[in-house]
Amino acid sequence: DITQASDNNNIFISMSFNSEEPGNIAIHSIDGKLIKVLEAEISINETSQIKNYNISDIPSGMYFVKFESDNILLTRKIIIVR
């Protein structure tokens, strides 16, 4: 699950799945352009993890947050309003 903080400067990502291969969490524009890598080579186990990432440097707009590894691709839409 992905939730945004009320101040739009932070995004909280709750993850609870199992990825045998490390993956990357990144923000992409709606046309697929990489905007920001939030974390690289992250491993997720079945225990739920909540991570907080600062997104204050990203302008207003609609984006996709993606977790991508060799065997998993998860995508969620977010909207940033400044």
PDB file of N, CA, C and O in Angstrom:
ATOM      1  N   ASP A   1       0.848  -1.182   0.000  1.00  0.00           N
ATOM      2  CA  ASP A   1       0.000   0.000   0.000  1.00  0.00           C
ATOM      3  C   ASP A   1       0.890   1.242   0.000  1.00  0.00           C
ATOM      4  O   ASP A   1       1.978   1.229   0.551  1.00  0.00           O
ATOM      5  N   ILE A   2       0.417   2.315  -0.591  1.00  0.00           N
ATOM      6  CA  ILE A   2       1.162   3.565  -0.658  1.00  0.00           C
ATOM      7  C   ILE A   2       0.255   4.678  -0.161  1.00  0.00           C
ATOM      8  O   ILE A   2      -0.866   4.827  -0.640  1.00  0.00           O
ATOM      9  N   THR A   3       0.717   5.445   0.811  1.00  0.00           N
ATOM     10  CA  THR A   3      -0.055   6.574   1.301  1.00  0.00           C
ATOM     11  C   THR A   3       0.824   7.813   1.340  1.00  0.00           C
ATOM     12  O   THR A   3       2.030   7.717   1.547  1.00  0.00           O
ATOM     13  N   GLN A   4       0.217   8.974   1.119  1.00  0.00           N
ATOM     14  CA  GLN A   4       0.945  10.237   1.175  1.00  0.00           C
ATOM     15  C   GLN A   4       0.652  10.938   2.488  1.00  0.00           C
ATOM     16  O   GLN A   4      -0.465  10.899   2.989  1.00  0.00           O
ATOM     17  N   ALA A   5       1.669  11.604   3.048  1.00  0.00           N
ATOM     18  CA  ALA A   5       1.467  12.421   4.235  1.00  0.00           C
ATOM     19  C   ALA A   5       0.650  13.643   3.845  1.00  0.00           C
ATOM     20  O   ALA A   5       0.642  14.057   2.690  1.00  0.00           O
ATOM     21  N   SER A   6      -0.019  14.236   4.810  1.00  0.00           N
ATOM     22  CA  SER A   6      -0.912  15.354   4.520  1.00  0.00           C
ATOM     23  C   SER A   6      -0.173  16.599   4.027  1.00  0.00           C
ATOM     24  O   SER A   6      -0.774  17.460   3.401  1.00  0.00           O
ATOM     25  N   ASP A   7       1.123  16.715   4.283  1.00  0.00           N
ATOM     26  CA  ASP A   7       1.857  17.903   3.851  1.00  0.00           C
ATOM     27  C   ASP A   7       2.401  17.782   2.428  1.00  0.00           C
ATOM     28  O   ASP A   7       2.996  18.710   1.909  1.00  0.00           O
ATOM     29  N   ASN A   8       2.192  16.657   1.769  1.00  0.00           N
ATOM     30  CA  ASN A   8       2.648  16.399   0.405  1.00  0.00           C
ATOM     31  C   ASN A   8       4.164  16.443   0.243  1.00  0.00           C
ATOM     32  O   ASN A   8       4.662  16.431  -0.867  1.00  0.00           O
ATOM     33  N   ASN A   9       4.911  16.522   1.329  1.00  0.00           N
ATOM     34  CA  ASN A   9       6.367  16.493   1.241  1.00  0.00           C
ATOM     35  C   ASN A   9       6.939  15.115   1.498  1.00  0.00           C
ATOM     36  O   ASN A   9       8.123  14.884   1.295  1.00  0.00           O
ATOM     37  N   ASN A  10       6.098  14.200   1.954  1.00  0.00           N
ATOM     38  CA  ASN A  10       6.537  12.844   2.267  1.00  0.00           C
ATOM     39  C   ASN A  10       5.551  11.835   1.719  1.00  0.00           C
ATOM     40  O   ASN A  10       4.361  12.120   1.591  1.00  0.00           O
ATOM     41  N   ILE A  11       6.071  10.667   1.409  1.00  0.00           N
ATOM     42  CA  ILE A  11       5.223   9.564   0.996  1.00  0.00           C
ATOM     43  C   ILE A  11       5.595   8.366   1.873  1.00  0.00           C
ATOM     44  O   ILE A  11       6.772   8.124   2.136  1.00  0.00           O
ATOM     45  N   PHE A  12       4.588   7.691   2.371  1.00  0.00           N
ATOM     46  CA  PHE A  12       4.788   6.500   3.187  1.00  0.00           C
ATOM     47  C   PHE A  12       4.403   5.299   2.346  1.00  0.00           C
ATOM     48  O   PHE A  12       3.313   5.264   1.777  1.00  0.00           O
ATOM     49  N   ILE A  13       5.292   4.339   2.266  1.00  0.00           N
ATOM     50  CA  ILE A  13       5.035   3.137   1.482  1.00  0.00           C
ATOM     51  C   ILE A  13       5.039   1.952   2.437  1.00  0.00           C
ATOM     52  O   ILE A  13       6.039   1.693   3.116  1.00  0.00           O
ATOM     53  N   SER A  14       3.914   1.269   2.495  1.00  0.00           N
ATOM     54  CA  SER A  14       3.775   0.068   3.311  1.00  0.00           C
ATOM     55  C   SER A  14       3.903  -1.131   2.383  1.00  0.00           C
ATOM     56  O   SER A  14       3.159  -1.255   1.412  1.00  0.00           O
ATOM     57  N   MET A  15       4.849  -2.002   2.676  1.00  0.00           N
ATOM     58  CA  MET A  15       5.114  -3.145   1.815  1.00  0.00           C
ATOM     59  C   MET A  15       5.036  -4.427   2.619  1.00  0.00           C
ATOM     60  O   MET A  15       5.619  -4.527   3.695  1.00  0.00           O
ATOM     61  N   SER A  16       4.292  -5.397   2.113  1.00  0.00           N
ATOM     62  CA  SER A  16       4.216  -6.700   2.781  1.00  0.00           C
ATOM     63  C   SER A  16       4.060  -7.797   1.736  1.00  0.00           C
ATOM     64  O   SER A  16       2.989  -8.322   1.524  1.00  0.00           O
ATOM     65  N   PHE A  17       5.132  -8.061   1.062  1.00  0.00           N
ATOM     66  CA  PHE A  17       5.173  -9.152   0.100  1.00  0.00           C
ATOM     67  C   PHE A  17       6.578  -9.727   0.142  1.00  0.00           C
ATOM     68  O   PHE A  17       7.457  -9.215   0.824  1.00  0.00           O
ATOM     69  N   ASN A  18       6.798 -10.809  -0.561  1.00  0.00           N
ATOM     70  CA  ASN A  18       8.088 -11.462  -0.525  1.00  0.00           C
ATOM     71  C   ASN A  18       8.755 -11.350  -1.888  1.00  0.00           C
ATOM     72  O   ASN A  18       8.209 -11.809  -2.878  1.00  0.00           O
ATOM     73  N   SER A  19       9.884 -10.711  -1.944  1.00  0.00           N
ATOM     74  CA  SER A  19      10.660 -10.598  -3.174  1.00  0.00           C
ATOM     75  C   SER A  19      12.017 -11.243  -2.936  1.00  0.00           C
ATOM     76  O   SER A  19      12.806 -10.757  -2.130  1.00  0.00           O
ATOM     77  N   GLU A  20      12.259 -12.346  -3.615  1.00  0.00           N
ATOM     78  CA  GLU A  20      13.529 -13.040  -3.440  1.00  0.00           C
ATOM     79  C   GLU A  20      14.692 -12.213  -3.974  1.00  0.00           C
ATOM     80  O   GLU A  20      15.802 -12.295  -3.476  1.00  0.00           O
ATOM     81  N   GLU A  21      14.436 -11.424  -4.994  1.00  0.00           N
ATOM     82  CA  GLU A  21      15.463 -10.584  -5.592  1.00  0.00           C
ATOM     83  C   GLU A  21      15.302  -9.140  -5.098  1.00  0.00           C
ATOM     84  O   GLU A  21      14.181  -8.647  -5.001  1.00  0.00           O
ATOM     85  N   PRO A  22      16.389  -8.447  -4.808  1.00  0.00           N
ATOM     86  CA  PRO A  22      16.274  -7.032  -4.448  1.00  0.00           C
ATOM     87  C   PRO A  22      15.682  -6.241  -5.601  1.00  0.00           C
ATOM     88  O   PRO A  22      15.849  -6.588  -6.773  1.00  0.00           O
ATOM     89  N   GLY A  23      14.977  -5.165  -5.254  1.00  0.00           N
ATOM     90  CA  GLY A  23      14.353  -4.336  -6.277  1.00  0.00           C
ATOM     91  C   GLY A  23      14.544  -2.863  -5.984  1.00  0.00           C
ATOM     92  O   GLY A  23      15.159  -2.484  -4.985  1.00  0.00           O
ATOM     93  N   ASN A  24      14.016  -2.051  -6.872  1.00  0.00           N
ATOM     94  CA  ASN A  24      14.105  -0.606  -6.742  1.00  0.00           C
ATOM     95  C   ASN A  24      12.719  -0.013  -6.554  1.00  0.00           C
ATOM     96  O   ASN A  24      11.758  -0.487  -7.159  1.00  0.00           O
ATOM     97  N   ILE A  25      12.643   1.046  -5.740  1.00  0.00           N
ATOM     98  CA  ILE A  25      11.419   1.823  -5.597  1.00  0.00           C
ATOM     99  C   ILE A  25      11.708   3.170  -6.230  1.00  0.00           C
ATOM    100  O   ILE A  25      12.673   3.845  -5.854  1.00  0.00           O
ATOM    101  N   ALA A  26      10.873   3.562  -7.210  1.00  0.00           N
ATOM    102  CA  ALA A  26      11.124   4.797  -7.939  1.00  0.00           C
ATOM    103  C   ALA A  26       9.816   5.481  -8.292  1.00  0.00           C
ATOM    104  O   ALA A  26       8.759   4.861  -8.323  1.00  0.00           O
ATOM    105  N   ILE A  27       9.921   6.777  -8.559  1.00  0.00           N
ATOM    106  CA  ILE A  27       8.773   7.567  -9.029  1.00  0.00           C
ATOM    107  C   ILE A  27       8.978   7.851 -10.506  1.00  0.00           C
ATOM    108  O   ILE A  27      10.061   8.265 -10.929  1.00  0.00           O
ATOM    109  N   HIS A  28       7.914   7.600 -11.286  1.00  0.00           N
ATOM    110  CA  HIS A  28       7.933   7.833 -12.731  1.00  0.00           C
ATOM    111  C   HIS A  28       6.810   8.792 -13.097  1.00  0.00           C
ATOM    112  O   HIS A  28       5.744   8.786 -12.473  1.00  0.00           O
ATOM    113  N   SER A  29       7.049   9.586 -14.139  1.00  0.00           N
ATOM    114  CA  SER A  29       5.984  10.446 -14.665  1.00  0.00           C
ATOM    115  C   SER A  29       4.957   9.566 -15.375  1.00  0.00           C
ATOM    116  O   SER A  29       5.205   8.381 -15.627  1.00  0.00           O
ATOM    117  N   ILE A  30       3.811  10.154 -15.729  1.00  0.00           N
ATOM    118  CA  ILE A  30       2.768   9.350 -16.373  1.00  0.00           C
ATOM    119  C   ILE A  30       3.189   8.875 -17.759  1.00  0.00           C
ATOM    120  O   ILE A  30       2.626   7.914 -18.273  1.00  0.00           O
ATOM    121  N   ASP A  31       4.201   9.510 -18.346  1.00  0.00           N
ATOM    122  CA  ASP A  31       4.699   9.030 -19.641  1.00  0.00           C
ATOM    123  C   ASP A  31       5.872   8.057 -19.495  1.00  0.00           C
ATOM    124  O   ASP A  31       6.516   7.692 -20.467  1.00  0.00           O
ATOM    125  N   GLY A  32       6.144   7.623 -18.251  1.00  0.00           N
ATOM    126  CA  GLY A  32       7.142   6.589 -18.004  1.00  0.00           C
ATOM    127  C   GLY A  32       8.544   7.071 -17.700  1.00  0.00           C
ATOM    128  O   GLY A  32       9.434   6.267 -17.438  1.00  0.00           O
ATOM    129  N   LYS A  33       8.778   8.369 -17.724  1.00  0.00           N
ATOM    130  CA  LYS A  33      10.115   8.918 -17.457  1.00  0.00           C
ATOM    131  C   LYS A  33      10.462   8.769 -15.978  1.00  0.00           C
ATOM    132  O   LYS A  33       9.652   9.069 -15.099  1.00  0.00           O
ATOM    133  N   LEU A  34      11.668   8.301 -15.693  1.00  0.00           N
ATOM    134  CA  LEU A  34      12.133   8.180 -14.320  1.00  0.00           C
ATOM    135  C   LEU A  34      12.334   9.566 -13.730  1.00  0.00           C
ATOM    136  O   LEU A  34      13.058  10.396 -14.276  1.00  0.00           O
ATOM    137  N   ILE A  35      11.680   9.833 -12.606  1.00  0.00           N
ATOM    138  CA  ILE A  35      11.774  11.119 -11.922  1.00  0.00           C
ATOM    139  C   ILE A  35      12.752  11.041 -10.754  1.00  0.00           C
ATOM    140  O   ILE A  35      13.615  11.890 -10.591  1.00  0.00           O
ATOM    141  N   LYS A  36      12.608   9.998  -9.939  1.00  0.00           N
ATOM    142  CA  LYS A  36      13.451   9.887  -8.745  1.00  0.00           C
ATOM    143  C   LYS A  36      13.485   8.442  -8.269  1.00  0.00           C
ATOM    144  O   LYS A  36      12.447   7.797  -8.170  1.00  0.00           O
ATOM    145  N   VAL A  37      14.688   7.943  -7.963  1.00  0.00           N
ATOM    146  CA  VAL A  37      14.828   6.638  -7.329  1.00  0.00           C
ATOM    147  C   VAL A  37      14.743   6.873  -5.824  1.00  0.00           C
ATOM    148  O   VAL A  37      15.548   7.618  -5.262  1.00  0.00           O
ATOM    149  N   LEU A  38      13.745   6.277  -5.194  1.00  0.00           N
ATOM    150  CA  LEU A  38      13.582   6.446  -3.752  1.00  0.00           C
ATOM    151  C   LEU A  38      14.516   5.529  -2.976  1.00  0.00           C
ATOM    152  O   LEU A  38      15.057   5.907  -1.944  1.00  0.00           O
ATOM    153  N   GLU A  39      14.680   4.310  -3.478  1.00  0.00           N
ATOM    154  CA  GLU A  39      15.583   3.360  -2.822  1.00  0.00           C
ATOM    155  C   GLU A  39      15.965   2.292  -3.831  1.00  0.00           C
ATOM    156  O   GLU A  39      15.120   1.775  -4.547  1.00  0.00           O
ATOM    157  N   ALA A  40      17.249   1.961  -3.866  1.00  0.00           N
ATOM    158  CA  ALA A  40      17.750   0.950  -4.790  1.00  0.00           C
ATOM    159  C   ALA A  40      18.151  -0.302  -4.028  1.00  0.00           C
ATOM    160  O   ALA A  40      18.584  -0.242  -2.878  1.00  0.00           O
ATOM    161  N   GLU A  41      17.981  -1.423  -4.686  1.00  0.00           N
ATOM    162  CA  GLU A  41      18.408  -2.721  -4.150  1.00  0.00           C
ATOM    163  C   GLU A  41      17.802  -3.016  -2.773  1.00  0.00           C
ATOM    164  O   GLU A  41      18.488  -3.464  -1.865  1.00  0.00           O
ATOM    165  N   ILE A  42      16.517  -2.748  -2.632  1.00  0.00           N
ATOM    166  CA  ILE A  42      15.825  -3.030  -1.375  1.00  0.00           C
ATOM    167  C   ILE A  42      15.266  -4.452  -1.429  1.00  0.00           C
ATOM    168  O   ILE A  42      14.751  -4.886  -2.448  1.00  0.00           O
ATOM    169  N   SER A  43      15.402  -5.176  -0.332  1.00  0.00           N
ATOM    170  CA  SER A  43      14.830  -6.517  -0.217  1.00  0.00           C
ATOM    171  C   SER A  43      13.614  -6.455   0.684  1.00  0.00           C
ATOM    172  O   SER A  43      13.638  -5.810   1.734  1.00  0.00           O
ATOM    173  N   ILE A  44      12.545  -7.106   0.273  1.00  0.00           N
ATOM    174  CA  ILE A  44      11.304  -7.129   1.037  1.00  0.00           C
ATOM    175  C   ILE A  44      11.027  -8.562   1.458  1.00  0.00           C
ATOM    176  O   ILE A  44      11.057  -9.465   0.635  1.00  0.00           O
ATOM    177  N   ASN A  45      10.763  -8.756   2.754  1.00  0.00           N
ATOM    178  CA  ASN A  45      10.341 -10.085   3.186  1.00  0.00           C
ATOM    179  C   ASN A  45       8.854 -10.034   3.517  1.00  0.00           C
ATOM    180  O   ASN A  45       8.208  -9.014   3.313  1.00  0.00           O
ATOM    181  N   GLU A  46       8.305 -11.107   4.002  1.00  0.00           N
ATOM    182  CA  GLU A  46       6.863 -11.165   4.249  1.00  0.00           C
ATOM    183  C   GLU A  46       6.414 -10.283   5.402  1.00  0.00           C
ATOM    184  O   GLU A  46       5.239 -10.024   5.569  1.00  0.00           O
ATOM    185  N   THR A  47       7.331  -9.806   6.222  1.00  0.00           N
ATOM    186  CA  THR A  47       6.990  -8.906   7.314  1.00  0.00           C
ATOM    187  C   THR A  47       6.679  -7.529   6.738  1.00  0.00           C
ATOM    188  O   THR A  47       7.397  -7.016   5.906  1.00  0.00           O
ATOM    189  N   SER A  48       5.606  -6.938   7.188  1.00  0.00           N
ATOM    190  CA  SER A  48       5.220  -5.613   6.687  1.00  0.00           C
ATOM    191  C   SER A  48       6.263  -4.580   7.082  1.00  0.00           C
ATOM    192  O   SER A  48       6.729  -4.547   8.210  1.00  0.00           O
ATOM    193  N   GLN A  49       6.640  -3.760   6.125  1.00  0.00           N
ATOM    194  CA  GLN A  49       7.599  -2.684   6.363  1.00  0.00           C
ATOM    195  C   GLN A  49       6.972  -1.372   5.914  1.00  0.00           C
ATOM    196  O   GLN A  49       6.318  -1.323   4.886  1.00  0.00           O
ATOM    197  N   ILE A  50       7.172  -0.312   6.695  1.00  0.00           N
ATOM    198  CA  ILE A  50       6.694   1.015   6.320  1.00  0.00           C
ATOM    199  C   ILE A  50       7.917   1.913   6.173  1.00  0.00           C
ATOM    200  O   ILE A  50       8.724   2.030   7.092  1.00  0.00           O
ATOM    201  N   LYS A  51       8.040   2.518   5.008  1.00  0.00           N
ATOM    202  CA  LYS A  51       9.169   3.399   4.719  1.00  0.00           C
ATOM    203  C   LYS A  51       8.643   4.794   4.430  1.00  0.00           C
ATOM    204  O   LYS A  51       7.586   4.962   3.830  1.00  0.00           O
ATOM    205  N   ASN A  52       9.397   5.804   4.832  1.00  0.00           N
ATOM    206  CA  ASN A  52       9.053   7.197   4.604  1.00  0.00           C
ATOM    207  C   ASN A  52      10.091   7.800   3.661  1.00  0.00           C
ATOM    208  O   ASN A  52      11.289   7.689   3.906  1.00  0.00           O
ATOM    209  N   TYR A  53       9.620   8.427   2.584  1.00  0.00           N
ATOM    210  CA  TYR A  53      10.514   9.046   1.612  1.00  0.00           C
ATOM    211  C   TYR A  53      10.124  10.503   1.413  1.00  0.00           C
ATOM    212  O   TYR A  53       8.949  10.823   1.283  1.00  0.00           O
ATOM    213  N   ASN A  54      11.118  11.367   1.341  1.00  0.00           N
ATOM    214  CA  ASN A  54      10.885  12.786   1.095  1.00  0.00           C
ATOM    215  C   ASN A  54      10.685  13.008  -0.402  1.00  0.00           C
ATOM    216  O   ASN A  54      11.513  12.601  -1.214  1.00  0.00           O
ATOM    217  N   ILE A  55       9.569  13.664  -0.763  1.00  0.00           N
ATOM    218  CA  ILE A  55       9.277  13.959  -2.174  1.00  0.00           C
ATOM    219  C   ILE A  55       9.084  15.463  -2.383  1.00  0.00           C
ATOM    220  O   ILE A  55       8.449  15.883  -3.344  1.00  0.00           O
ATOM    221  N   SER A  56       9.672  16.275  -1.500  1.00  0.00           N
ATOM    222  CA  SER A  56       9.476  17.719  -1.574  1.00  0.00           C
ATOM    223  C   SER A  56      10.106  18.333  -2.828  1.00  0.00           C
ATOM    224  O   SER A  56       9.748  19.437  -3.221  1.00  0.00           O
ATOM    225  N   ASP A  57      11.022  17.617  -3.464  1.00  0.00           N
ATOM    226  CA  ASP A  57      11.686  18.128  -4.664  1.00  0.00           C
ATOM    227  C   ASP A  57      10.950  17.783  -5.962  1.00  0.00           C
ATOM    228  O   ASP A  57      11.413  18.128  -7.045  1.00  0.00           O
ATOM    229  N   ILE A  58       9.797  17.140  -5.844  1.00  0.00           N
ATOM    230  CA  ILE A  58       9.028  16.751  -7.027  1.00  0.00           C
ATOM    231  C   ILE A  58       7.848  17.707  -7.188  1.00  0.00           C
ATOM    232  O   ILE A  58       7.087  17.917  -6.248  1.00  0.00           O
ATOM    233  N   PRO A  59       7.688  18.309  -8.369  1.00  0.00           N
ATOM    234  CA  PRO A  59       6.600  19.274  -8.568  1.00  0.00           C
ATOM    235  C   PRO A  59       5.214  18.622  -8.591  1.00  0.00           C
ATOM    236  O   PRO A  59       5.092  17.398  -8.692  1.00  0.00           O
ATOM    237  N   SER A  60       4.188  19.460  -8.514  1.00  0.00           N
ATOM    238  CA  SER A  60       2.806  18.979  -8.571  1.00  0.00           C
ATOM    239  C   SER A  60       2.578  18.154  -9.825  1.00  0.00           C
ATOM    240  O   SER A  60       3.154  18.427 -10.880  1.00  0.00           O
ATOM    241  N   GLY A  61       1.739  17.150  -9.693  1.00  0.00           N
ATOM    242  CA  GLY A  61       1.393  16.334 -10.852  1.00  0.00           C
ATOM    243  C   GLY A  61       0.984  14.936 -10.460  1.00  0.00           C
ATOM    244  O   GLY A  61       0.952  14.577  -9.281  1.00  0.00           O
ATOM    245  N   MET A  62       0.664  14.131 -11.467  1.00  0.00           N
ATOM    246  CA  MET A  62       0.314  12.734 -11.279  1.00  0.00           C
ATOM    247  C   MET A  62       1.534  11.886 -11.636  1.00  0.00           C
ATOM    248  O   MET A  62       2.185  12.126 -12.657  1.00  0.00           O
ATOM    249  N   TYR A  63       1.832  10.920 -10.782  1.00  0.00           N
ATOM    250  CA  TYR A  63       3.021  10.086 -10.944  1.00  0.00           C
ATOM    251  C   TYR A  63       2.672   8.633 -10.626  1.00  0.00           C
ATOM    252  O   TYR A  63       1.606   8.342 -10.080  1.00  0.00           O
ATOM    253  N   PHE A  64       3.607   7.755 -10.942  1.00  0.00           N
ATOM    254  CA  PHE A  64       3.502   6.355 -10.556  1.00  0.00           C
ATOM    255  C   PHE A  64       4.689   6.012  -9.670  1.00  0.00           C
ATOM    256  O   PHE A  64       5.829   6.366  -9.975  1.00  0.00           O
ATOM    257  N   VAL A  65       4.400   5.327  -8.563  1.00  0.00           N
ATOM    258  CA  VAL A  65       5.442   4.777  -7.713  1.00  0.00           C
ATOM    259  C   VAL A  65       5.538   3.300  -8.083  1.00  0.00           C
ATOM    260  O   VAL A  65       4.535   2.594  -8.088  1.00  0.00           O
ATOM    261  N   LYS A  66       6.755   2.862  -8.401  1.00  0.00           N
ATOM    262  CA  LYS A  66       6.945   1.479  -8.831  1.00  0.00           C
ATOM    263  C   LYS A  66       7.969   0.774  -7.962  1.00  0.00           C
ATOM    264  O   LYS A  66       9.010   1.337  -7.638  1.00  0.00           O
ATOM    265  N   PHE A  67       7.632  -0.464  -7.578  1.00  0.00           N
ATOM    266  CA  PHE A  67       8.623  -1.383  -7.036  1.00  0.00           C
ATOM    267  C   PHE A  67       8.870  -2.391  -8.138  1.00  0.00           C
ATOM    268  O   PHE A  67       7.940  -3.008  -8.649  1.00  0.00           O
ATOM    269  N   GLU A  68      10.132  -2.535  -8.521  1.00  0.00           N
ATOM    270  CA  GLU A  68      10.462  -3.447  -9.613  1.00  0.00           C
ATOM    271  C   GLU A  68      11.678  -4.286  -9.261  1.00  0.00           C
ATOM    272  O   GLU A  68      12.714  -3.769  -8.868  1.00  0.00           O
ATOM    273  N   SER A  69      11.498  -5.604  -9.364  1.00  0.00           N
ATOM    274  CA  SER A  69      12.607  -6.545  -9.217  1.00  0.00           C
ATOM    275  C   SER A  69      12.545  -7.492 -10.405  1.00  0.00           C
ATOM    276  O   SER A  69      11.730  -7.302 -11.312  1.00  0.00           O
ATOM    277  N   ASP A  70      13.385  -8.514 -10.399  1.00  0.00           N
ATOM    278  CA  ASP A  70      13.379  -9.463 -11.515  1.00  0.00           C
ATOM    279  C   ASP A  70      12.060 -10.214 -11.640  1.00  0.00           C
ATOM    280  O   ASP A  70      11.658 -10.594 -12.731  1.00  0.00           O
ATOM    281  N   ASN A  71      11.358 -10.416 -10.508  1.00  0.00           N
ATOM    282  CA  ASN A  71      10.137 -11.223 -10.560  1.00  0.00           C
ATOM    283  C   ASN A  71       8.873 -10.494 -10.102  1.00  0.00           C
ATOM    284  O   ASN A  71       7.809 -11.096 -10.086  1.00  0.00           O
ATOM    285  N   ILE A  72       8.956  -9.220  -9.736  1.00  0.00           N
ATOM    286  CA  ILE A  72       7.781  -8.474  -9.256  1.00  0.00           C
ATOM    287  C   ILE A  72       7.784  -7.071  -9.850  1.00  0.00           C
ATOM    288  O   ILE A  72       8.830  -6.423  -9.911  1.00  0.00           O
ATOM    289  N   LEU A  73       6.603  -6.626 -10.255  1.00  0.00           N
ATOM    290  CA  LEU A  73       6.408  -5.228 -10.653  1.00  0.00           C
ATOM    291  C   LEU A  73       5.108  -4.759 -10.021  1.00  0.00           C
ATOM    292  O   LEU A  73       4.037  -5.273 -10.337  1.00  0.00           O
ATOM    293  N   LEU A  74       5.201  -3.807  -9.090  1.00  0.00           N
ATOM    294  CA  LEU A  74       4.032  -3.209  -8.451  1.00  0.00           C
ATOM    295  C   LEU A  74       4.012  -1.730  -8.788  1.00  0.00           C
ATOM    296  O   LEU A  74       5.034  -1.056  -8.668  1.00  0.00           O
ATOM    297  N   THR A  75       2.850  -1.244  -9.191  1.00  0.00           N
ATOM    298  CA  THR A  75       2.714   0.168  -9.575  1.00  0.00           C
ATOM    299  C   THR A  75       1.510   0.767  -8.889  1.00  0.00           C
ATOM    300  O   THR A  75       0.430   0.159  -8.884  1.00  0.00           O
ATOM    301  N   ARG A  76       1.667   1.964  -8.320  1.00  0.00           N
ATOM    302  CA  ARG A  76       0.570   2.706  -7.700  1.00  0.00           C
ATOM    303  C   ARG A  76       0.621   4.145  -8.170  1.00  0.00           C
ATOM    304  O   ARG A  76       1.694   4.733  -8.284  1.00  0.00           O
ATOM    305  N   LYS A  77      -0.549   4.729  -8.402  1.00  0.00           N
ATOM    306  CA  LYS A  77      -0.638   6.125  -8.829  1.00  0.00           C
ATOM    307  C   LYS A  77      -0.645   7.028  -7.589  1.00  0.00           C
ATOM    308  O   LYS A  77      -1.299   6.721  -6.590  1.00  0.00           O
ATOM    309  N   ILE A  78       0.077   8.145  -7.669  1.00  0.00           N
ATOM    310  CA  ILE A  78       0.024   9.161  -6.625  1.00  0.00           C
ATOM    311  C   ILE A  78      -0.202  10.524  -7.288  1.00  0.00           C
ATOM    312  O   ILE A  78       0.126  10.714  -8.460  1.00  0.00           O
ATOM    313  N   ILE A  79      -0.775  11.437  -6.533  1.00  0.00           N
ATOM    314  CA  ILE A  79      -0.973  12.809  -6.996  1.00  0.00           C
ATOM    315  C   ILE A  79      -0.310  13.733  -5.991  1.00  0.00           C
ATOM    316  O   ILE A  79      -0.570  13.641  -4.788  1.00  0.00           O
ATOM    317  N   ILE A  80       0.565  14.607  -6.483  1.00  0.00           N
ATOM    318  CA  ILE A  80       1.244  15.577  -5.632  1.00  0.00           C
ATOM    319  C   ILE A  80       0.655  16.944  -5.953  1.00  0.00           C
ATOM    320  O   ILE A  80       0.603  17.357  -7.108  1.00  0.00           O
ATOM    321  N   VAL A  81       0.199  17.634  -4.899  1.00  0.00           N
ATOM    322  CA  VAL A  81      -0.377  18.972  -5.047  1.00  0.00           C
ATOM    323  C   VAL A  81       0.428  19.908  -4.170  1.00  0.00           C
ATOM    324  O   VAL A  81       0.551  19.684  -2.968  1.00  0.00           O
ATOM    325  N   ARG A  82       0.952  20.955  -4.751  1.00  0.00           N
ATOM    326  CA  ARG A  82       1.747  21.922  -3.992  1.00  0.00           C
ATOM    327  C   ARG A  82       0.953  23.188  -3.785  1.00  0.00           C
ATOM    328  O   ARG A  82       0.192  23.633  -4.543  1.00  0.00           O
TER     329      ARG A  82
END
